[in-house]
Short mmCIF file of C-alpha atoms in Angstrom, two decimals:
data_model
loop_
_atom_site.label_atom_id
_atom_site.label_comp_id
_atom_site.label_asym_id
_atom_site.label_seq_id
_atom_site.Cartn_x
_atom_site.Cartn_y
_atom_site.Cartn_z
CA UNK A 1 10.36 -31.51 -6.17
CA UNK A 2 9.39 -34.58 -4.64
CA UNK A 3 10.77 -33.39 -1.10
CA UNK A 4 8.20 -32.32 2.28
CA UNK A 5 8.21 -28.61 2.93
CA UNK A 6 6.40 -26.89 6.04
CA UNK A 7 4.70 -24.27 3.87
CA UNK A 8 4.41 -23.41 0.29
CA UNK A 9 3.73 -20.40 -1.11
CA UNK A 10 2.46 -19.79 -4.49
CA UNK A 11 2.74 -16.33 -6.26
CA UNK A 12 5.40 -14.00 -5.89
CA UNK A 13 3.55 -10.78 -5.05
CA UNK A 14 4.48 -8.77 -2.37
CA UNK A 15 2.49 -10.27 0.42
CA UNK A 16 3.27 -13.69 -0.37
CA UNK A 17 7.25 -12.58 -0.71
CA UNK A 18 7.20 -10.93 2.51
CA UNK A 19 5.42 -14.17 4.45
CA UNK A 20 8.33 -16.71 2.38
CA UNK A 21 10.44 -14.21 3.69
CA UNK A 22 9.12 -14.17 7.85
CA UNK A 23 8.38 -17.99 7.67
CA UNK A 24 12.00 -18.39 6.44
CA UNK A 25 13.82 -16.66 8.75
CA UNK A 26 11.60 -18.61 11.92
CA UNK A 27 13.13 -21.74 10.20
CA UNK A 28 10.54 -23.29 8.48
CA UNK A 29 11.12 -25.02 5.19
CA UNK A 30 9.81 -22.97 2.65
CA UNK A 31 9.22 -23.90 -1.18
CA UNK A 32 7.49 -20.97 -3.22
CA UNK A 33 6.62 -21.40 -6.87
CA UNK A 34 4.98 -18.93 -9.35
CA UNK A 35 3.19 -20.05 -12.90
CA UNK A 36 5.04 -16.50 -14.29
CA UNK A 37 8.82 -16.17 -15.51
CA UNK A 38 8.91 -13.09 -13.03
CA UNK A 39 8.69 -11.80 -9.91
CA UNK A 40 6.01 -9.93 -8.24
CA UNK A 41 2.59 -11.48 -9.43
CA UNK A 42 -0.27 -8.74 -9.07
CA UNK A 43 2.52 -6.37 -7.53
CA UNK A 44 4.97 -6.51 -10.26
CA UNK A 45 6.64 -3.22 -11.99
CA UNK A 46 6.82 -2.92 -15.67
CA UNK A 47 9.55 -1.24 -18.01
CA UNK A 48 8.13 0.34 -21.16
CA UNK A 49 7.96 -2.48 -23.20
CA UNK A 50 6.07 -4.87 -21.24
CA UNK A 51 3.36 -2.07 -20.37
CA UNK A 52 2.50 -1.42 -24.28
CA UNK A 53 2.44 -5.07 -24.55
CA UNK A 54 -0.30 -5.35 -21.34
CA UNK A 55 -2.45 -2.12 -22.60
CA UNK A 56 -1.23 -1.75 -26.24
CA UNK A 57 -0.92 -5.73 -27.55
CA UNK A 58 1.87 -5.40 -30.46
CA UNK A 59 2.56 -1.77 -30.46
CA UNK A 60 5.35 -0.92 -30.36
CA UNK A 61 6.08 2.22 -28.06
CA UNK A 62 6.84 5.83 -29.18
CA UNK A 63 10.71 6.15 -29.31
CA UNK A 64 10.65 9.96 -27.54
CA UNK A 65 9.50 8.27 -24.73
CA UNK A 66 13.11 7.12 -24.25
CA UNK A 67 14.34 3.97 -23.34
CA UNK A 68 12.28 1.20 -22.18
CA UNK A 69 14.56 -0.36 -19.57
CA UNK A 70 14.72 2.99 -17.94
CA UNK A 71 10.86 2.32 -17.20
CA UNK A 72 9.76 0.68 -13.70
CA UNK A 73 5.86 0.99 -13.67
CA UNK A 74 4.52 -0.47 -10.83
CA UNK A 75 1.50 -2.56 -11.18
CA UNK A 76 0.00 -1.89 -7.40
CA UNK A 77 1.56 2.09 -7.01
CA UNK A 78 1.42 2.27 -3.01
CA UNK A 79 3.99 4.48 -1.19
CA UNK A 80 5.18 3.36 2.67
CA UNK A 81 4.39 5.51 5.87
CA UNK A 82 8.52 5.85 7.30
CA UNK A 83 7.85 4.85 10.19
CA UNK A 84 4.65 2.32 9.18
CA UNK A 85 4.46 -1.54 9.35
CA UNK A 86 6.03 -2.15 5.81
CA UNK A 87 9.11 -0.48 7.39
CA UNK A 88 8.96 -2.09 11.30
CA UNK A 89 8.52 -5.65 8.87
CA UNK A 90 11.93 -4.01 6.32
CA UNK A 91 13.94 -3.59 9.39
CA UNK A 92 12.67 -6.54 11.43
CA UNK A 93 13.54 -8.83 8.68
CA UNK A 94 16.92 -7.08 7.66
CA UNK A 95 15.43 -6.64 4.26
CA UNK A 96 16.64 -2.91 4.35
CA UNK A 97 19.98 -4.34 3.08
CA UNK A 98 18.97 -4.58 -0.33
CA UNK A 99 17.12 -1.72 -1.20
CA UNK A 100 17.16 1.95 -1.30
CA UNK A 101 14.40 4.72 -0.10
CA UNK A 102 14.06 7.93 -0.76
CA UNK A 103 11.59 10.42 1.17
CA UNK A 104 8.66 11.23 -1.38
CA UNK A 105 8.07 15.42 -1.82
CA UNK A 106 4.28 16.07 -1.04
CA UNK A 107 1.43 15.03 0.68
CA UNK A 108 -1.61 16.71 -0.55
CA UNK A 109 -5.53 17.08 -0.48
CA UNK A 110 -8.44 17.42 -2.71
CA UNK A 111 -11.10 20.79 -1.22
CA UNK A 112 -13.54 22.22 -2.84
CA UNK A 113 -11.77 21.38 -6.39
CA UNK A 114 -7.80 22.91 -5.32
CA UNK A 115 -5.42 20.73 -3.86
CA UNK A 116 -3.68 21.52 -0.93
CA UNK A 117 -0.74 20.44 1.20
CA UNK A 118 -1.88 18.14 4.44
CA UNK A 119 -1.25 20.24 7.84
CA UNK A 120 -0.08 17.77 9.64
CA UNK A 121 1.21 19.66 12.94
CA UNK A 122 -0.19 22.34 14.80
CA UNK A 123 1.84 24.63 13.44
CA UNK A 124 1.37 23.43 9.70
CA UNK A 125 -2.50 23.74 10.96
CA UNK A 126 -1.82 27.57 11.42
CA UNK A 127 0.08 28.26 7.98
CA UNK A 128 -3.19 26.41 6.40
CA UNK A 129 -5.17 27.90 3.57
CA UNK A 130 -7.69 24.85 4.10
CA UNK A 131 -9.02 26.80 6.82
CA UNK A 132 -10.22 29.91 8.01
CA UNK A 133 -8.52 31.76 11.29
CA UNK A 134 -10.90 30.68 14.38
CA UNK A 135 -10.60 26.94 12.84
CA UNK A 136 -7.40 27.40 12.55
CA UNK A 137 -7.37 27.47 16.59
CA UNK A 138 -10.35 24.76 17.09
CA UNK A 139 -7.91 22.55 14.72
CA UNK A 140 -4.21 23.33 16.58
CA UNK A 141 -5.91 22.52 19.92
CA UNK A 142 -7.05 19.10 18.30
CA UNK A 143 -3.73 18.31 16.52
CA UNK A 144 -1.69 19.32 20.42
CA UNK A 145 -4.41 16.81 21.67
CA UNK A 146 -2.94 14.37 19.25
CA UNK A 147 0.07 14.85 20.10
CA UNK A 148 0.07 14.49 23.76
CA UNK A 149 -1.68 11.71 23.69
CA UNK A 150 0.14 8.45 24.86
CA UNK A 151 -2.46 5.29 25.13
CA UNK A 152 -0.46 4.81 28.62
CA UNK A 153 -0.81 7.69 30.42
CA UNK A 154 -4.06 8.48 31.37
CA UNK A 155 -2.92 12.41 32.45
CA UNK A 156 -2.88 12.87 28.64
CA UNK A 157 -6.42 11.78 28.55
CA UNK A 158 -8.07 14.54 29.55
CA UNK A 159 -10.86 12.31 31.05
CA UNK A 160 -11.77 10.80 27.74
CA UNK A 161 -11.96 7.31 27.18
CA UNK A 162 -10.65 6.87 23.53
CA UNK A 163 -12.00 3.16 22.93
CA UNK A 164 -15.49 3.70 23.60
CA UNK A 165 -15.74 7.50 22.42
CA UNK A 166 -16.68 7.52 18.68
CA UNK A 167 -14.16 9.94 16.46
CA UNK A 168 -17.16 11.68 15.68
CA UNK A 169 -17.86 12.50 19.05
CA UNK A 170 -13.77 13.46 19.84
CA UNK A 171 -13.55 15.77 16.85
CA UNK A 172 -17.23 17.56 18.01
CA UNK A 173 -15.68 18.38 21.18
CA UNK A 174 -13.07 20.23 19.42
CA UNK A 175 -15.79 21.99 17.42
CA UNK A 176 -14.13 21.26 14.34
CA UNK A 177 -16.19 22.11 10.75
CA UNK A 178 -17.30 19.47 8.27
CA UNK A 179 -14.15 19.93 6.14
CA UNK A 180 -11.89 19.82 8.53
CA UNK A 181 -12.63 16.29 9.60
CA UNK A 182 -12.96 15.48 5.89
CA UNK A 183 -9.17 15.96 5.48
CA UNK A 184 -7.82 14.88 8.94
CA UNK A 185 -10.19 11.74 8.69
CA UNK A 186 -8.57 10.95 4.96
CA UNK A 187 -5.34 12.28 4.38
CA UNK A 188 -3.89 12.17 8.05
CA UNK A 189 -5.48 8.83 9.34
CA UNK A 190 -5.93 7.46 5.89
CA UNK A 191 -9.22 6.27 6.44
CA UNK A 192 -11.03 5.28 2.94
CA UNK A 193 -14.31 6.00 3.50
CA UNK A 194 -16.57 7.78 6.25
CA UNK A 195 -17.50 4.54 8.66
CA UNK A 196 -14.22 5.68 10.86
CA UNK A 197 -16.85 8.42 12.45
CA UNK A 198 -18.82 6.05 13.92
CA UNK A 199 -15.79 3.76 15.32
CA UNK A 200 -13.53 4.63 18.48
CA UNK A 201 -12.01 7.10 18.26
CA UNK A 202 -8.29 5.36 19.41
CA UNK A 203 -7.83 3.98 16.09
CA UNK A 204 -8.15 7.80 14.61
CA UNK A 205 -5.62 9.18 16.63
CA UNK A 206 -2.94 6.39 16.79
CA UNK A 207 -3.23 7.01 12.81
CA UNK A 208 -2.79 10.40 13.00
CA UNK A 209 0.23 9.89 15.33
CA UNK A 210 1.53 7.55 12.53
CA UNK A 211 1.26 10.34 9.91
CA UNK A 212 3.02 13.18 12.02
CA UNK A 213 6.06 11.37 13.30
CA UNK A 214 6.24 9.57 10.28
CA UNK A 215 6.91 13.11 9.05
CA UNK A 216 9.10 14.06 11.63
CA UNK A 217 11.47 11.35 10.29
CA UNK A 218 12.70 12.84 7.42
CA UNK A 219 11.68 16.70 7.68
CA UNK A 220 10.25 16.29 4.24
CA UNK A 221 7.27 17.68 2.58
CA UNK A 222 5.44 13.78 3.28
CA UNK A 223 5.71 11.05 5.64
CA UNK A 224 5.78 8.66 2.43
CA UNK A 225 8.89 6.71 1.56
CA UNK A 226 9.79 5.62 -1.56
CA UNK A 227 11.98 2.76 -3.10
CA UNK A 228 14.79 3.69 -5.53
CA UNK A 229 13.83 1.61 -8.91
CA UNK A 230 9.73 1.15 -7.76
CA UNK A 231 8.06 -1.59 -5.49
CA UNK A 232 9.24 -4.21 -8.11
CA UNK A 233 12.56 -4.15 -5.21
CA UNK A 234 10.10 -5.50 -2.49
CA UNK A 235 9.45 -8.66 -3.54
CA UNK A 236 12.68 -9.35 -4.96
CA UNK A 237 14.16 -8.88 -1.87
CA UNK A 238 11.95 -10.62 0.67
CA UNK A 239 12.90 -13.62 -1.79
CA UNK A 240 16.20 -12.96 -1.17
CA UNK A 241 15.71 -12.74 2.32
CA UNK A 242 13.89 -16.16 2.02
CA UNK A 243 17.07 -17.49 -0.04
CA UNK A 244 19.30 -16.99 2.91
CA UNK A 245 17.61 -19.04 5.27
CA UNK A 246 17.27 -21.85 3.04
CA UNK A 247 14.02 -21.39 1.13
CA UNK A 248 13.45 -22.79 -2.96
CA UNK A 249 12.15 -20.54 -5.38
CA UNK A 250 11.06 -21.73 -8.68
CA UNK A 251 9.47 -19.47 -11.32
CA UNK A 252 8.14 -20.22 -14.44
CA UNK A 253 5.94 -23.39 -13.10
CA UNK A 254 2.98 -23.94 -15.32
CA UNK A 255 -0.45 -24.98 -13.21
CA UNK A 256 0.60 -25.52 -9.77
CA UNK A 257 -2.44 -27.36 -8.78
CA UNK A 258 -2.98 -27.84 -4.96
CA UNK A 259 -3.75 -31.19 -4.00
CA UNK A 260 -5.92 -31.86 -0.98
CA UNK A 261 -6.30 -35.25 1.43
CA UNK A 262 -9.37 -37.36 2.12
CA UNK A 263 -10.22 -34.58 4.84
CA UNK A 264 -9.96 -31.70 2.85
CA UNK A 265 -6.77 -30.80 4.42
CA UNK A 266 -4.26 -29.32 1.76
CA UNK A 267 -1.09 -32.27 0.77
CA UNK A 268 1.08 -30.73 -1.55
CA UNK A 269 1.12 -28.81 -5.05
CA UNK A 270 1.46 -30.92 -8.57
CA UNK A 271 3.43 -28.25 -11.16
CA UNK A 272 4.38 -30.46 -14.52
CA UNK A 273 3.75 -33.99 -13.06
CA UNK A 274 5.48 -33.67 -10.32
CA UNK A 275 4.00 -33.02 -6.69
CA UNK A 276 5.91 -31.51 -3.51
CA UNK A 277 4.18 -32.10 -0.25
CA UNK A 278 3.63 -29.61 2.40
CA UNK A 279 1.51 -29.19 5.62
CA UNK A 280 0.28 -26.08 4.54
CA UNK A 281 0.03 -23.29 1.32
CA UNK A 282 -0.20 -19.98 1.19
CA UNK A 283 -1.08 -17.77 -2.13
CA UNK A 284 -2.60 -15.19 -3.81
CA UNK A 285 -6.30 -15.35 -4.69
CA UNK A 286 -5.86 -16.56 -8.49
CA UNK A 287 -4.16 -20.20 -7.27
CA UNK A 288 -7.39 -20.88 -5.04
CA UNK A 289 -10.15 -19.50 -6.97
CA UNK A 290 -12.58 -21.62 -5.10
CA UNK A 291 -11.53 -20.53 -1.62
CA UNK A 292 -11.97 -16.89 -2.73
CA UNK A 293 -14.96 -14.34 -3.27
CA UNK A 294 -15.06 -11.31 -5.34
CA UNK A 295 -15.59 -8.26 -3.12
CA UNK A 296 -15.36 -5.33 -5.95
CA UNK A 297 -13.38 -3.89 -8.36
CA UNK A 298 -10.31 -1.26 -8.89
CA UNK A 299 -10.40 1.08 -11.61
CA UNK A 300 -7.09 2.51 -12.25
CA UNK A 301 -5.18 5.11 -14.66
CA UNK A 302 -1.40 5.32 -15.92
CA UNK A 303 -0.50 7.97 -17.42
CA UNK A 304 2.82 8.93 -18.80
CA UNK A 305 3.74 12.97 -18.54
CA UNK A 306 6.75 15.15 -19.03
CA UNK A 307 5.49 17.64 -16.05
CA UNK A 308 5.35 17.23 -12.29
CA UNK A 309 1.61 17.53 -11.11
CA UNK A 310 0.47 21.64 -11.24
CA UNK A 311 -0.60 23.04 -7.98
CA UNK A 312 1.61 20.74 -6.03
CA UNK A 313 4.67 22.68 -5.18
CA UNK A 314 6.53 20.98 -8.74
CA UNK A 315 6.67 17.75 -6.32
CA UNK A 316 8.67 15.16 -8.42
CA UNK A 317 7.05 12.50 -6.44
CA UNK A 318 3.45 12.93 -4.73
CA UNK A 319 0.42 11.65 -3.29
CA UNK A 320 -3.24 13.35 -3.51
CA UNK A 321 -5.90 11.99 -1.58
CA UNK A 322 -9.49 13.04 -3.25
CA UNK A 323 -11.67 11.96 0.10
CA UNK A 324 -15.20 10.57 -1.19
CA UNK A 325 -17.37 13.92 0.16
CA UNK A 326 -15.63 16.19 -2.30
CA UNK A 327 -16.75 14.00 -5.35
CA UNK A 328 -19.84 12.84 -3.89
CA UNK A 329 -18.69 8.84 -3.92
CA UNK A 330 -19.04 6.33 -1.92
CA UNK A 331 -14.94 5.76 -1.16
CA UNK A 332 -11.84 8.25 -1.80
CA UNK A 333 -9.72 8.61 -5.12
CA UNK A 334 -5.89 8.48 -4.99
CA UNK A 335 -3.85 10.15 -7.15
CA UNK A 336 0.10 8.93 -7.01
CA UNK A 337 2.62 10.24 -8.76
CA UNK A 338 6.37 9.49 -8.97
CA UNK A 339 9.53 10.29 -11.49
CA UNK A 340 12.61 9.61 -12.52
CA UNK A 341 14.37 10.92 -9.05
CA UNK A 342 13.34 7.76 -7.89
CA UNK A 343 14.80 6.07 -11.01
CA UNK A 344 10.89 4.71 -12.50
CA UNK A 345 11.22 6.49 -15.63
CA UNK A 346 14.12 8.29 -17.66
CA UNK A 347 15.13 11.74 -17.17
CA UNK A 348 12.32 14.62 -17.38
CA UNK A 349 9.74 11.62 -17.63
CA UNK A 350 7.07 11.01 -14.76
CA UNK A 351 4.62 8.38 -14.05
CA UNK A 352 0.98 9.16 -12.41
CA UNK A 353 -1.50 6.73 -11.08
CA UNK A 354 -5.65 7.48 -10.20
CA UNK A 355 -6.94 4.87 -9.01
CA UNK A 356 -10.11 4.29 -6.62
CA UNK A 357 -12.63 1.29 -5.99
CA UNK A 358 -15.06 1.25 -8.84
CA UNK A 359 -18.51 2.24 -8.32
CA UNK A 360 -19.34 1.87 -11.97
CA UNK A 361 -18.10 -0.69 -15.03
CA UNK A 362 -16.50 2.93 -16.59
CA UNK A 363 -13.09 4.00 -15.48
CA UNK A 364 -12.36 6.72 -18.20
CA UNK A 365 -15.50 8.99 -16.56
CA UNK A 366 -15.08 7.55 -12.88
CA UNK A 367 -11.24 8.74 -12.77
CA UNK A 368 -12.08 11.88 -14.18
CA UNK A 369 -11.79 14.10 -11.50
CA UNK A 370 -8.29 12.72 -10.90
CA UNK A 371 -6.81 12.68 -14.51
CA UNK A 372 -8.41 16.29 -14.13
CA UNK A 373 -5.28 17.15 -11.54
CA UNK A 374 -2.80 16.19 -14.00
CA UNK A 375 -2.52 18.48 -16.94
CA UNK A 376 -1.31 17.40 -20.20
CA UNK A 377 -0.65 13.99 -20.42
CA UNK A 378 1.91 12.00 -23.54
CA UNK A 379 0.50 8.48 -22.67
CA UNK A 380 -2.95 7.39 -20.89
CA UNK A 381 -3.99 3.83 -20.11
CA UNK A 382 -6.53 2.48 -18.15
CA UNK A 383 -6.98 -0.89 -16.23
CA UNK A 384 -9.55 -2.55 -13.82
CA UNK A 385 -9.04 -5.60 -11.94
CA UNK A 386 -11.10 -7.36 -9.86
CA UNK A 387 -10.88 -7.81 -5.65
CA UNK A 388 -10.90 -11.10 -4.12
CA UNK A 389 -10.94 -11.70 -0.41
CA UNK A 390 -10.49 -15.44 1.02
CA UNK A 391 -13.77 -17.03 2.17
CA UNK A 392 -12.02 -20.40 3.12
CA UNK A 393 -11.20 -21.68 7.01
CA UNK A 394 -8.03 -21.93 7.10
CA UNK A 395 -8.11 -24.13 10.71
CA UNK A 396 -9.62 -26.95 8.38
CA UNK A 397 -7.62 -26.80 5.23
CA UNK A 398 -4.58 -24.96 5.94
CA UNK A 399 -4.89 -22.73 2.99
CA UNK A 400 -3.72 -19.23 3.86
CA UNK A 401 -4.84 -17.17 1.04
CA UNK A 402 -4.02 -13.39 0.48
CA UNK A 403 -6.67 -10.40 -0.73
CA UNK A 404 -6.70 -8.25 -3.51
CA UNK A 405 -4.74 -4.87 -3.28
CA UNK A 406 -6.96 -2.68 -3.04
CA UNK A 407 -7.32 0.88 -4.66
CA UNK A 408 -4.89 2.84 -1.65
CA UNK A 409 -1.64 4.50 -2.28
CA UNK A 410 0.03 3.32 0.65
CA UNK A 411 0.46 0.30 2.34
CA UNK A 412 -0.61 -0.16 5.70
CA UNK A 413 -3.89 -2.11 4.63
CA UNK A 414 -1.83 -4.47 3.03
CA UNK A 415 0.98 -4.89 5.59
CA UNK A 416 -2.36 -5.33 8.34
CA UNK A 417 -3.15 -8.75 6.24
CA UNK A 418 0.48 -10.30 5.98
CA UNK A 419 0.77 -9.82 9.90
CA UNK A 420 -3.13 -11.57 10.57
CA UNK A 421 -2.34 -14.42 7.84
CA UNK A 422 1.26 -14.71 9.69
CA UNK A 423 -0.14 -15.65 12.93
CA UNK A 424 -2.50 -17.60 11.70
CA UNK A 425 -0.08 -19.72 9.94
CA UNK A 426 2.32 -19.92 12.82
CA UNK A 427 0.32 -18.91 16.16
CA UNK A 428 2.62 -15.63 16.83
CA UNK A 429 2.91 -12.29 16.45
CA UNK A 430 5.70 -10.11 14.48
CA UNK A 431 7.43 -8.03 16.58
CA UNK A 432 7.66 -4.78 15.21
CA UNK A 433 8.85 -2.63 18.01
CA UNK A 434 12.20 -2.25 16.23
CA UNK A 435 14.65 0.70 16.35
CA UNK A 436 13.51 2.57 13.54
CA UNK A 437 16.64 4.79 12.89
CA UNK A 438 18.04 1.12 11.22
CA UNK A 439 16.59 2.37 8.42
CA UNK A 440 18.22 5.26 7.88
CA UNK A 441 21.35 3.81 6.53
CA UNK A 442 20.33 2.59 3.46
CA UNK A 443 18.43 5.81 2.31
CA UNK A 444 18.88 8.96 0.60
CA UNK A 445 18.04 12.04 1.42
#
C-alpha cells in the first residue's frame, strides 16, 4: 500500500470502473479500492439470494422461483443506445472483448393510458396508431427533416438556425399536436422532463438522430442493447481493462478515509492503518460525503413475473417510457423490463423495473401507474435511494467525485458525466468517433 499512485479511485460502480479503466489505458498509475467484497458499488447486480437478503432480511426465498445463481438483478437497470456513448467508450477502450450484447425487443410509449411502440422513422410514423392521418403527414415531414439533417451542411438546413431556434419553435413549424411532441420529446430524444422545449433545438434532433440509427443497427424492434448476464459485466470488465495496463484493485477495504494536505489538496487514502498516496481521487458520492449535496430521490420497483409485459408485442426484454404529461408529474416514469434471454433470471422467469425521481416520500402509490403495465406479478419490492451530486472544486482539491444514477433506463446521462469528470481529471477529451461495426463481433443477434 505504501506506494504513490497518479489517481485513486474508490468504489467500483460503473462510472468509477469505466474512468480506472480510461485513466489506465493513458498510462497513469491507477490504485482503486472498494469498502465491499464485490464489484459494482451502487451499480451492482444481484442473484436471488442476495436480493431477499437487501429487501427481505433473513427470508429465505420461495424455491419455485428457481435457482438463485440463475438470478442477475441489476441494482441501476439502464439499457445502452447501440450506437450511444457507453458503446463509442466499449469499443474505444476494447472492453467489447469481454462481454456479450444482445439487441433488446421493444421500445414503447405511455398515451392516453395504452402503450404503444415508438415510430421512430417516417415510415414507422405512417404505420402509427399514436396518431391520426393528417399528423401522420405533419409528423413524416418532421422525422425526413431529421433525417436530412447533417450539423455540416447548411443545404440541409432549410434556413433554420438549429442553436438559437428553441425545439418548441422547430416542432411548431411542423404543426405538430401536443402529443406528438410529448412522445418524440421523451421516448425518441429521451429528454426527462419538458425544459428541452425551451432549449435549442440542435440538441433535440442530434438525439433523435441517435435513436433512429441506433435502430438501424440491428433492425430490431429498439435501438437498446443489452448485456448477456446484466450490467453487473460492465464494471467487471472495465476492471479488467484497468488490470491490463497495470492498475491494483483491492476489494474488501474497510474505511478508506481520504487524507488531505495543509492546503486542502487531497494526499492519499488510509484503509486499515495503512495509507497510499496519490495526486488525485476519484469516487462515488458515499466516500466524500462532505464534498457532496443531496439533489433528490429515486423511487424504484422490482418485481419478479412469469409473463412478458401485456400490450407490448410479448417483448422478452423492453423499455416503456411514461413521459410526465400523461401522469400529470413533474418528470417521466420508466418502466424496464428484461428476462432470461438475456440470461438475468432462469427460464420462463422475467425481471421488471419502475422507477422515476420521487416527488413524494411514497413509492408504492407514486409507481403505481407503472406496476399498473405489468399484470400479475410473483414477487414485488420496492427501494428508494437518495441522489447526490458533487458540490466540491475539484481545481483546489483534486477530488473528482461521481453523481447519483439517476431514475433513467438508459445510459447516456451517465456516460455524459464519466466523459466531463475525465477531462477534468486529465485535460482531454475521449475520442469516440470509433468504427462502430467493432461491436458487432461480440454480439448476438
Amino acid at each position: 500500500m505504501d506506494e504513490e499512485y497518479d489517481v485513486i479511485v474508490l468504489g467500483t460502480g460503473l462510472k468509477e470502473c469505466i474512468l480506472s479503466g480510461l485513466l489506465s489505458v493513458d498510462g497513469l498509475k491507477v490504485l482503486h479500492m472498494d469498502r465491499n467484497d464485490y464489484y459494482g458499488g451502487d451499480s451492482t447486480s444481484l442473484n436471488l439470494n442476495q436480493l431477499w437478503k437487501k429487501f427481505r432480511g433473513e427470508e429465505k426465498p420461495p424455491a419455485h422461483l428457481g435457482a438463485s445463481r440463475d438470478y442477475n438483478v441489476d441494482m441501476v437497470p439502464k439499457f445502452m443506445m447501440a450506437n450511444g456513448t457507453l458503446v463509442r467508450t466499449l469499443i474505444h477502450t476494447d472492453v467489447t472483448k469481454y462481454l456479450s450484447f444482445k439487441a433488446v425487443d421493444g421500445s414503447y410509449v405511455f398515451s392516453k393510458g395504452k402503450v404503444h411502440k415508438v415510430p421512430a422513422t417516417d415510415m414507422e410514423a405512417l404505420k402509427s396508431p399514436l396518431m391520426g392521418l393528417f399528423e401522420k403527414r405533419r409528423a413524416r415531414g418532421f422525422f425526413i427533416y431529421v433525417q436530412d439533417y447533417n450539423e455540416a451542411d447548411p443545404r440541409t438546413h432549410q434556413g433554420l438556425d438549429l442553436t438559437r431556434m428553441t425545439t418548441k419553435e422547430l416542432i411548431a413549424k411542423h404543426g405538430l399536436s401536443d402529443d406528438t411532441i410529448d412522445f418524440i420529446g421523451h421516448a425518441l430524444a429521451l429528454h426527462r422532463d419538458d425544459r428541452y422545449l425551451s432549449e435549442p433545438a440542435l440538441d433535440t434532433v442530434k438525439r433523435m438522430k441517435l435513436y433512429s440509427e441506433s435502430l438501424a443497427r440491428f433492425q430490431g424492434g429498439s435501438p437498446y442493447i443489452y448485456p448477456l448476464y446484466g450490467l453487473g459485466e460492465l464494471p467487471q470488465a472495465f476492471a479488467r481493462l484497468s488490470a491490463v495496463y497495470g492498475g491494483t484493485y483491492m476489494l474488501h477495504k474497510p474505511e478508506c478515509k481520504v487524507e488531505f494536505d495543509m492546503e486542502g489538496k487531497v494526499c492519499g487514502v488510509t484503509s486499515e492503518g495503512e495509507t497510499a498516496k496519490c495526486k488525485k481521487v476519484v469516487c462515488d458520492p458515499s466516500y466524500l460525503p462532505n464534498k457532496v449535496r443531496k439533489i433528490g430521490k429515486v423511487a424504484r420497483a422490482i418485481a419478479i413475473m412469469s409473463h412478458p409485459i401485456p400490450g407490448a408485442n410479448d417483448s422478452h426484454s423492453v423499455q416503456i417510457i411514461l413521459p410526465q404529461k400523461q401522469l400529470g408529474r413533474k418528470s417521466d416514469m420508466y418502466v424496464f423490463c428484461c428476462s432470461y434471454t438475456h440470461n438475468i433470471a432462469p427460464k420462463g422467469k422475467f425481471i421488471a423495473f419502475v422507477s422515476a425521481e420521487a416527488e413524494t416520500d411514497n413509492p408504492q402509490s407514486e409507481l403505481k401507474a407503472g406496476i399498473d403495465l405489468l399484470g400479475p406479478v410473483d414477487e414485488l419490492f420496492f427501494d428508494m435511494y437518495d441522489r447526490y451530486e458533487p458540490v466540491n472544486e475539484p481545481s483546489l482539491d483534486n477530488c473528482f467525485v461521481s453523481s447519483s444514477y439517476d431514475a433513467t433506463t438508459h445510459f447516456e446521462t451517465t456516460v455524459t458525466d464519466v466523459l466531463n469528470m475525465y477531462t477534468m481529471i486529465t485535460g482531454k477529451t475521449v475520442d469516440l468517433s470509433v468504427d462502430l461495426s467493432a461491436a458487432s463481433a461480440a454480439e448476438e443477434y
